[in-house]
Amino acid sequence: MPVSDRRVLILGGTAEATKLAASLVAQGYSTISSLAGRTRDPAKIEGAVRTGGFGGAEGLAHYLLHENIALLVDATHPFATQISDNALAAVQSTHTPFVRLERPAWQRKPGDIWNSVATLEEAVLSIPSRARVLLALGRQHIGPFSKRRDVYFVVRMIDPPETPPDLADFELELSKPGKKDEEAAFLTRKRLTHIVCRNSGGSASYAKIAAARELGLPVIMIERPHRPDTSTLPDVDSIISFVRERLG
Ligand code: NAP
């Protein structure tokens, strides 16, 4: 019997969101996880799952009211800004209790050689001529790098792209990030001189940053977009405590 029959809507698409759904379901909460539908083969998620956009902030507000949502958790990726803005607007207009789960950004450590930039475009301009660069970015972020005809790119992604990247000189590497030693071996084998990535935070893709530190490789780090002030907690356990306080 659910401890609360009022439902928690989790805006997901992240490993933390999947973990949160599993923990809440295990504790008897009724959850709906929402996915944008971008990933071809998403990991299994406990509880109910819905897929696809809501139709902007208004569509989400409508969904909150009509699906009897007691609490909204925005557990989307730190760089997914539109859905988070929509979530804030929707909870404000419907007075729905709300919390955001956002893993902390990576912090620079001694030995890191980071060039922190604010945008993808700035990252494109920051690459030195004739560099060999690991582009550790989603396929939708590769386009702007086509301007750099003087750079060799190793484009790493999990799913093969529908069309090959429009880059002058590149190779595709279809794999997931490995552990630190595997990442160091990969960077060395490919004779890479730089990494371009986003400050996603979390542990799943941190190994390349640790490997770069060890090898003395510069990282062009695209920092997170500015977020509006909002109630944010850093991990699944603190979100569960929040849900328990609110819903019992
Ligand atoms: P976005 O630009 O913030 O959102 C664009 C639109 O996609 C939203 O307005 C919304 O459409 C729909 N949408 C986004 N997330 C949704 C969700 N969880 N459930 C239902 N609809 C959603 O988002 P994005 O950057 O494309 O990211 C899409 C999804 O991928 C997110 O769930 C995010 O957590 C995940 N993800 C993103 C990144 C990234 O780098 N951005 C990385 C890893 C995972 P409507 O306006 O029609 O509601």
Short mmCIF file of C-alpha atoms and ligand atoms in Angstrom, two decimals:
data_model
loop_
_atom_site.label_atom_id
_atom_site.label_comp_id
_atom_site.label_asym_id
_atom_site.label_seq_id
_atom_site.Cartn_x
_atom_site.Cartn_y
_atom_site.Cartn_z
CA MET A 1 0.00 0.00 0.00
CA PRO A 2 1.61 3.32 -0.98
CA VAL A 3 2.53 5.59 1.95
CA SER A 4 1.12 8.36 -0.21
CA ASP A 5 -1.34 7.88 -3.04
CA ARG A 6 -0.58 11.41 -4.22
CA ARG A 7 2.02 11.17 -6.90
CA VAL A 8 5.54 12.46 -7.23
CA LEU A 9 6.46 13.59 -10.74
CA ILE A 10 10.18 13.28 -11.46
CA LEU A 11 11.52 15.16 -14.46
CA GLY A 12 14.31 12.79 -15.37
CA GLY A 13 16.80 11.82 -18.01
CA THR A 14 19.67 11.50 -15.54
CA ALA A 15 21.16 8.61 -13.55
CA GLU A 16 20.14 10.38 -10.32
CA ALA A 17 16.52 10.58 -11.46
CA THR A 18 16.47 6.83 -12.14
CA LYS A 19 17.99 6.13 -8.72
CA LEU A 20 15.50 8.49 -7.06
CA ALA A 21 12.53 6.73 -8.69
CA ALA A 22 13.80 3.33 -7.49
CA SER A 23 14.28 4.58 -3.91
CA LEU A 24 10.89 6.29 -3.73
CA VAL A 25 9.06 3.26 -5.18
CA ALA A 26 10.88 0.99 -2.71
CA GLN A 27 9.55 3.19 0.09
CA GLY A 28 5.98 2.93 -1.18
CA TYR A 29 5.63 6.25 -3.00
CA SER A 30 3.83 6.46 -6.28
CA THR A 31 6.07 8.03 -8.92
CA ILE A 32 5.85 9.09 -12.54
CA SER A 33 9.20 9.61 -14.24
CA SER A 34 9.15 11.89 -17.24
CA LEU A 35 11.62 11.53 -20.10
CA ALA A 36 12.06 13.84 -23.06
CA GLY A 37 12.44 10.80 -25.32
CA ARG A 38 15.88 11.66 -26.69
CA THR A 39 17.71 8.47 -25.63
CA ARG A 40 17.10 5.52 -27.92
CA ASP A 41 17.41 2.83 -25.26
CA PRO A 42 16.85 4.35 -21.82
CA ALA A 43 17.68 2.34 -18.69
CA LYS A 44 14.71 0.67 -16.97
CA ILE A 45 12.99 2.99 -14.49
CA GLU A 46 10.91 1.84 -11.49
CA GLY A 47 7.37 3.20 -11.20
CA ALA A 48 5.33 4.76 -14.00
CA VAL A 49 7.12 6.37 -16.94
CA ARG A 50 5.87 8.90 -19.47
CA THR A 51 7.78 10.13 -22.50
CA GLY A 52 7.78 13.35 -24.55
CA GLY A 53 7.40 17.08 -23.96
CA PHE A 54 4.46 18.56 -22.05
CA GLY A 55 3.97 21.52 -24.36
CA GLY A 56 5.89 24.23 -22.48
CA ALA A 57 5.29 25.55 -18.95
CA GLU A 58 1.56 25.72 -19.52
CA GLY A 59 1.39 22.12 -20.65
CA LEU A 60 3.36 21.05 -17.59
CA ALA A 61 1.10 23.10 -15.29
CA HIS A 62 -1.92 21.38 -16.85
CA TYR A 63 -0.31 17.99 -16.31
CA LEU A 64 0.46 18.76 -12.64
CA LEU A 65 -3.17 19.62 -11.96
CA HIS A 66 -4.82 16.89 -13.99
CA GLU A 67 -2.56 14.05 -12.88
CA ASN A 68 -2.96 14.94 -9.19
CA ILE A 69 0.75 15.55 -8.68
CA ALA A 70 1.58 16.26 -5.03
CA LEU A 71 5.21 17.19 -5.56
CA LEU A 72 7.49 17.87 -8.50
CA VAL A 73 11.18 16.94 -8.49
CA ASP A 74 13.23 18.49 -11.27
CA ALA A 75 16.05 15.98 -11.62
CA THR A 76 17.01 16.95 -15.17
CA HIS A 77 20.56 17.49 -16.35
CA PRO A 78 22.32 20.72 -15.23
CA PHE A 79 22.53 21.83 -18.88
CA ALA A 80 18.86 21.16 -19.67
CA THR A 81 17.72 24.72 -19.04
CA GLN A 82 14.38 24.97 -20.85
CA ILE A 83 12.65 22.18 -18.98
CA SER A 84 13.92 23.55 -15.64
CA ASP A 85 12.62 27.04 -16.42
CA ASN A 86 9.29 25.48 -17.41
CA ALA A 87 9.21 23.49 -14.17
CA LEU A 88 9.68 26.64 -12.08
CA ALA A 89 6.97 28.53 -13.94
CA ALA A 90 4.56 25.58 -13.70
CA VAL A 91 4.99 25.04 -9.94
CA GLN A 92 4.58 28.77 -9.34
CA SER A 93 1.31 28.95 -11.26
CA THR A 94 -0.11 25.76 -9.69
CA HIS A 95 1.38 26.14 -6.17
CA THR A 96 2.85 22.64 -6.42
CA PRO A 97 5.57 21.76 -3.87
CA PHE A 98 8.88 21.62 -5.70
CA VAL A 99 12.52 20.72 -5.30
CA ARG A 100 15.42 20.47 -7.72
CA LEU A 101 18.01 17.69 -7.59
CA GLU A 102 21.27 18.97 -8.99
CA ARG A 103 24.56 17.23 -8.56
CA PRO A 104 27.32 19.68 -7.61
CA ALA A 105 29.62 20.90 -10.37
CA TRP A 106 33.19 19.57 -10.49
CA GLN A 107 35.66 21.84 -8.75
CA ARG A 108 39.17 22.54 -9.99
CA LYS A 109 41.82 20.57 -8.05
CA PRO A 110 45.59 21.09 -7.79
CA GLY A 111 47.16 19.90 -11.04
CA ASP A 112 44.06 20.58 -13.16
CA ILE A 113 44.72 22.73 -16.23
CA TRP A 114 41.26 24.06 -16.98
CA ASN A 115 40.27 26.80 -19.32
CA SER A 116 36.75 27.53 -18.08
CA VAL A 117 34.43 28.99 -20.70
CA ALA A 118 30.78 30.01 -20.59
CA THR A 119 29.52 28.75 -23.94
CA LEU A 120 30.09 26.20 -26.66
CA GLU A 121 31.08 29.01 -29.02
CA GLU A 122 33.77 30.17 -26.59
CA ALA A 123 35.03 26.59 -26.38
CA VAL A 124 35.31 26.46 -30.19
CA LEU A 125 37.47 29.62 -30.19
CA SER A 126 39.64 28.43 -27.27
CA ILE A 127 41.15 25.42 -29.05
CA PRO A 128 44.71 26.09 -30.23
CA SER A 129 45.52 25.47 -33.87
CA ARG A 130 46.64 21.91 -34.75
CA ALA A 131 45.38 20.51 -31.43
CA ARG A 132 44.10 16.92 -31.18
CA VAL A 133 40.91 17.22 -29.19
CA LEU A 134 38.59 14.80 -27.43
CA LEU A 135 35.08 16.17 -27.88
CA ALA A 136 33.21 14.62 -24.97
CA LEU A 137 29.89 16.25 -25.77
CA GLY A 138 26.45 15.07 -26.88
CA ARG A 139 25.90 14.76 -30.64
CA GLN A 140 23.72 17.88 -30.68
CA HIS A 141 26.69 20.02 -29.56
CA ILE A 142 29.21 19.08 -32.23
CA GLY A 143 28.02 21.42 -35.03
CA PRO A 144 29.81 24.63 -33.91
CA PHE A 145 33.21 22.85 -34.04
CA SER A 146 32.92 22.52 -37.85
CA LYS A 147 34.47 26.02 -38.04
CA ARG A 148 37.78 24.58 -36.85
CA ARG A 149 39.26 23.08 -40.01
CA ASP A 150 42.72 23.25 -38.37
CA VAL A 151 41.97 20.83 -35.50
CA TYR A 152 41.75 17.02 -35.32
CA PHE A 153 38.74 15.78 -33.33
CA VAL A 154 38.04 12.48 -31.66
CA VAL A 155 34.29 12.59 -31.18
CA ARG A 156 33.15 10.25 -28.43
CA MET A 157 29.50 9.32 -28.14
CA ILE A 158 27.41 6.39 -26.94
CA ASP A 159 24.89 6.06 -29.80
CA PRO A 160 26.05 6.38 -33.42
CA PRO A 161 24.91 9.68 -34.98
CA GLU A 162 22.28 9.56 -37.74
CA THR A 163 24.55 11.66 -39.95
CA PRO A 164 28.33 11.89 -39.58
CA PRO A 165 29.59 15.07 -37.88
CA ASP A 166 30.42 17.90 -40.27
CA LEU A 167 34.05 18.18 -39.19
CA ALA A 168 37.07 18.43 -41.48
CA ASP A 169 39.30 15.94 -39.73
CA PHE A 170 37.87 13.57 -37.16
CA GLU A 171 37.24 10.03 -35.99
CA LEU A 172 34.22 8.68 -34.16
CA GLU A 173 34.70 6.75 -30.96
CA LEU A 174 31.51 4.89 -30.00
CA SER A 175 31.98 4.04 -26.34
CA LYS A 176 31.07 5.02 -22.81
CA PRO A 177 33.58 6.74 -20.54
CA GLY A 178 35.84 4.26 -18.72
CA LYS A 179 37.70 4.26 -15.41
CA LYS A 180 40.61 6.66 -14.86
CA ASP A 181 43.34 4.30 -16.09
CA GLU A 182 41.33 3.38 -19.18
CA GLU A 183 40.72 7.04 -19.91
CA ALA A 184 44.43 7.83 -19.48
CA ALA A 185 45.34 4.97 -21.86
CA PHE A 186 42.74 6.18 -24.38
CA LEU A 187 43.96 9.80 -24.26
CA THR A 188 47.55 8.65 -24.71
CA ARG A 189 46.77 6.13 -27.50
CA LYS A 190 44.90 8.76 -29.51
CA ARG A 191 47.69 11.32 -28.85
CA LEU A 192 45.10 13.80 -27.63
CA THR A 193 46.29 17.21 -26.50
CA HIS A 194 43.03 18.71 -25.16
CA ILE A 195 39.60 17.71 -23.89
CA VAL A 196 36.46 19.76 -24.48
CA CYS A 197 33.63 18.86 -22.12
CA ARG A 198 30.88 20.36 -20.00
CA ASN A 199 30.96 20.67 -16.24
CA SER A 200 28.35 17.98 -15.73
CA GLY A 201 29.46 17.00 -12.22
CA GLY A 202 28.90 13.50 -10.83
CA SER A 203 31.15 10.49 -11.00
CA ALA A 204 30.06 8.77 -14.24
CA SER A 205 32.22 10.92 -16.53
CA TYR A 206 34.76 12.34 -14.08
CA ALA A 207 37.45 9.75 -14.89
CA LYS A 208 38.58 11.68 -17.98
CA ILE A 209 39.12 14.79 -15.86
CA ALA A 210 41.22 12.85 -13.34
CA ALA A 211 43.14 11.23 -16.22
CA ALA A 212 43.78 14.63 -17.82
CA ARG A 213 45.13 15.93 -14.50
CA GLU A 214 47.49 12.97 -14.28
CA LEU A 215 48.71 13.45 -17.86
CA GLY A 216 48.91 17.27 -17.59
CA LEU A 217 46.38 17.74 -20.42
CA PRO A 218 44.40 20.98 -20.64
CA VAL A 219 40.62 20.74 -20.37
CA ILE A 220 38.38 23.33 -22.00
CA MET A 221 35.55 23.21 -19.48
CA ILE A 222 32.17 24.59 -20.48
CA GLU A 223 30.69 25.80 -17.21
CA ARG A 224 27.02 25.44 -16.28
CA PRO A 225 24.43 27.94 -17.38
CA HIS A 226 23.30 30.40 -14.74
CA ARG A 227 20.27 28.98 -12.90
CA PRO A 228 17.55 31.03 -11.27
CA ASP A 229 17.49 30.81 -7.48
CA THR A 230 15.51 27.75 -6.60
CA SER A 231 15.23 25.18 -3.87
CA THR A 232 18.04 22.75 -4.79
CA LEU A 233 19.42 19.67 -3.04
CA PRO A 234 22.59 17.86 -4.14
CA ASP A 235 21.74 14.17 -3.93
CA VAL A 236 19.08 11.47 -3.89
CA ASP A 237 19.14 10.95 -0.11
CA SER A 238 18.41 14.59 0.64
CA ILE A 239 15.56 14.59 -1.90
CA ILE A 240 14.05 11.52 -0.22
CA SER A 241 14.14 13.29 3.16
CA PHE A 242 12.45 16.30 1.54
CA VAL A 243 9.70 14.10 0.04
CA ARG A 244 9.14 12.36 3.40
CA GLU A 245 8.81 15.71 5.17
CA ARG A 246 6.31 16.97 2.61
CA LEU A 247 4.24 13.86 1.95
CA GLY A 248 4.81 11.78 5.07
P1 NAP B 1 15.71 21.24 -22.58
O1 NAP B 1 16.38 21.93 -23.70
O2 NAP B 1 15.76 21.85 -21.24
O3 NAP B 1 14.19 20.96 -22.94
C1 NAP B 1 13.65 21.11 -24.24
C2 NAP B 1 12.25 20.57 -24.21
O4 NAP B 1 12.27 19.13 -24.13
C3 NAP B 1 11.43 21.00 -23.02
O5 NAP B 1 10.88 22.30 -23.21
C4 NAP B 1 10.41 19.90 -22.94
O6 NAP B 1 9.42 20.05 -23.94
C5 NAP B 1 11.20 18.68 -23.30
N1 NAP B 1 11.78 18.00 -22.14
C6 NAP B 1 13.04 18.13 -21.63
N2 NAP B 1 13.20 17.30 -20.60
C7 NAP B 1 12.04 16.65 -20.43
C8 NAP B 1 11.60 15.66 -19.51
N3 NAP B 1 12.41 15.16 -18.56
N4 NAP B 1 10.31 15.23 -19.63
C9 NAP B 1 9.49 15.71 -20.61
N5 NAP B 1 9.87 16.64 -21.50
C10 NAP B 1 11.12 17.10 -21.41
O7 NAP B 1 16.24 19.74 -22.45
P2 NAP B 1 17.46 19.00 -23.16
O8 NAP B 1 18.72 19.70 -22.81
O9 NAP B 1 17.08 18.76 -24.58
O10 NAP B 1 17.42 17.61 -22.36
C11 NAP B 1 16.39 16.67 -22.59
C12 NAP B 1 16.45 15.57 -21.56
O11 NAP B 1 17.70 14.92 -21.63
C13 NAP B 1 16.26 16.05 -20.12
O12 NAP B 1 15.36 15.15 -19.51
C14 NAP B 1 17.63 15.96 -19.51
O13 NAP B 1 17.60 15.61 -18.15
C15 NAP B 1 18.29 14.88 -20.35
N6 NAP B 1 19.72 15.11 -20.49
C16 NAP B 1 20.14 16.30 -21.01
C17 NAP B 1 21.48 16.53 -21.14
C18 NAP B 1 21.97 17.86 -21.66
O14 NAP B 1 23.15 17.98 -21.80
N7 NAP B 1 21.14 18.84 -21.91
C19 NAP B 1 22.41 15.55 -20.78
C20 NAP B 1 21.96 14.32 -20.26
C21 NAP B 1 20.60 14.13 -20.14
P3 NAP B 1 8.02 20.77 -23.66
O15 NAP B 1 8.32 22.23 -23.57
O16 NAP B 1 7.17 20.39 -24.80
O17 NAP B 1 7.50 20.23 -22.35
#
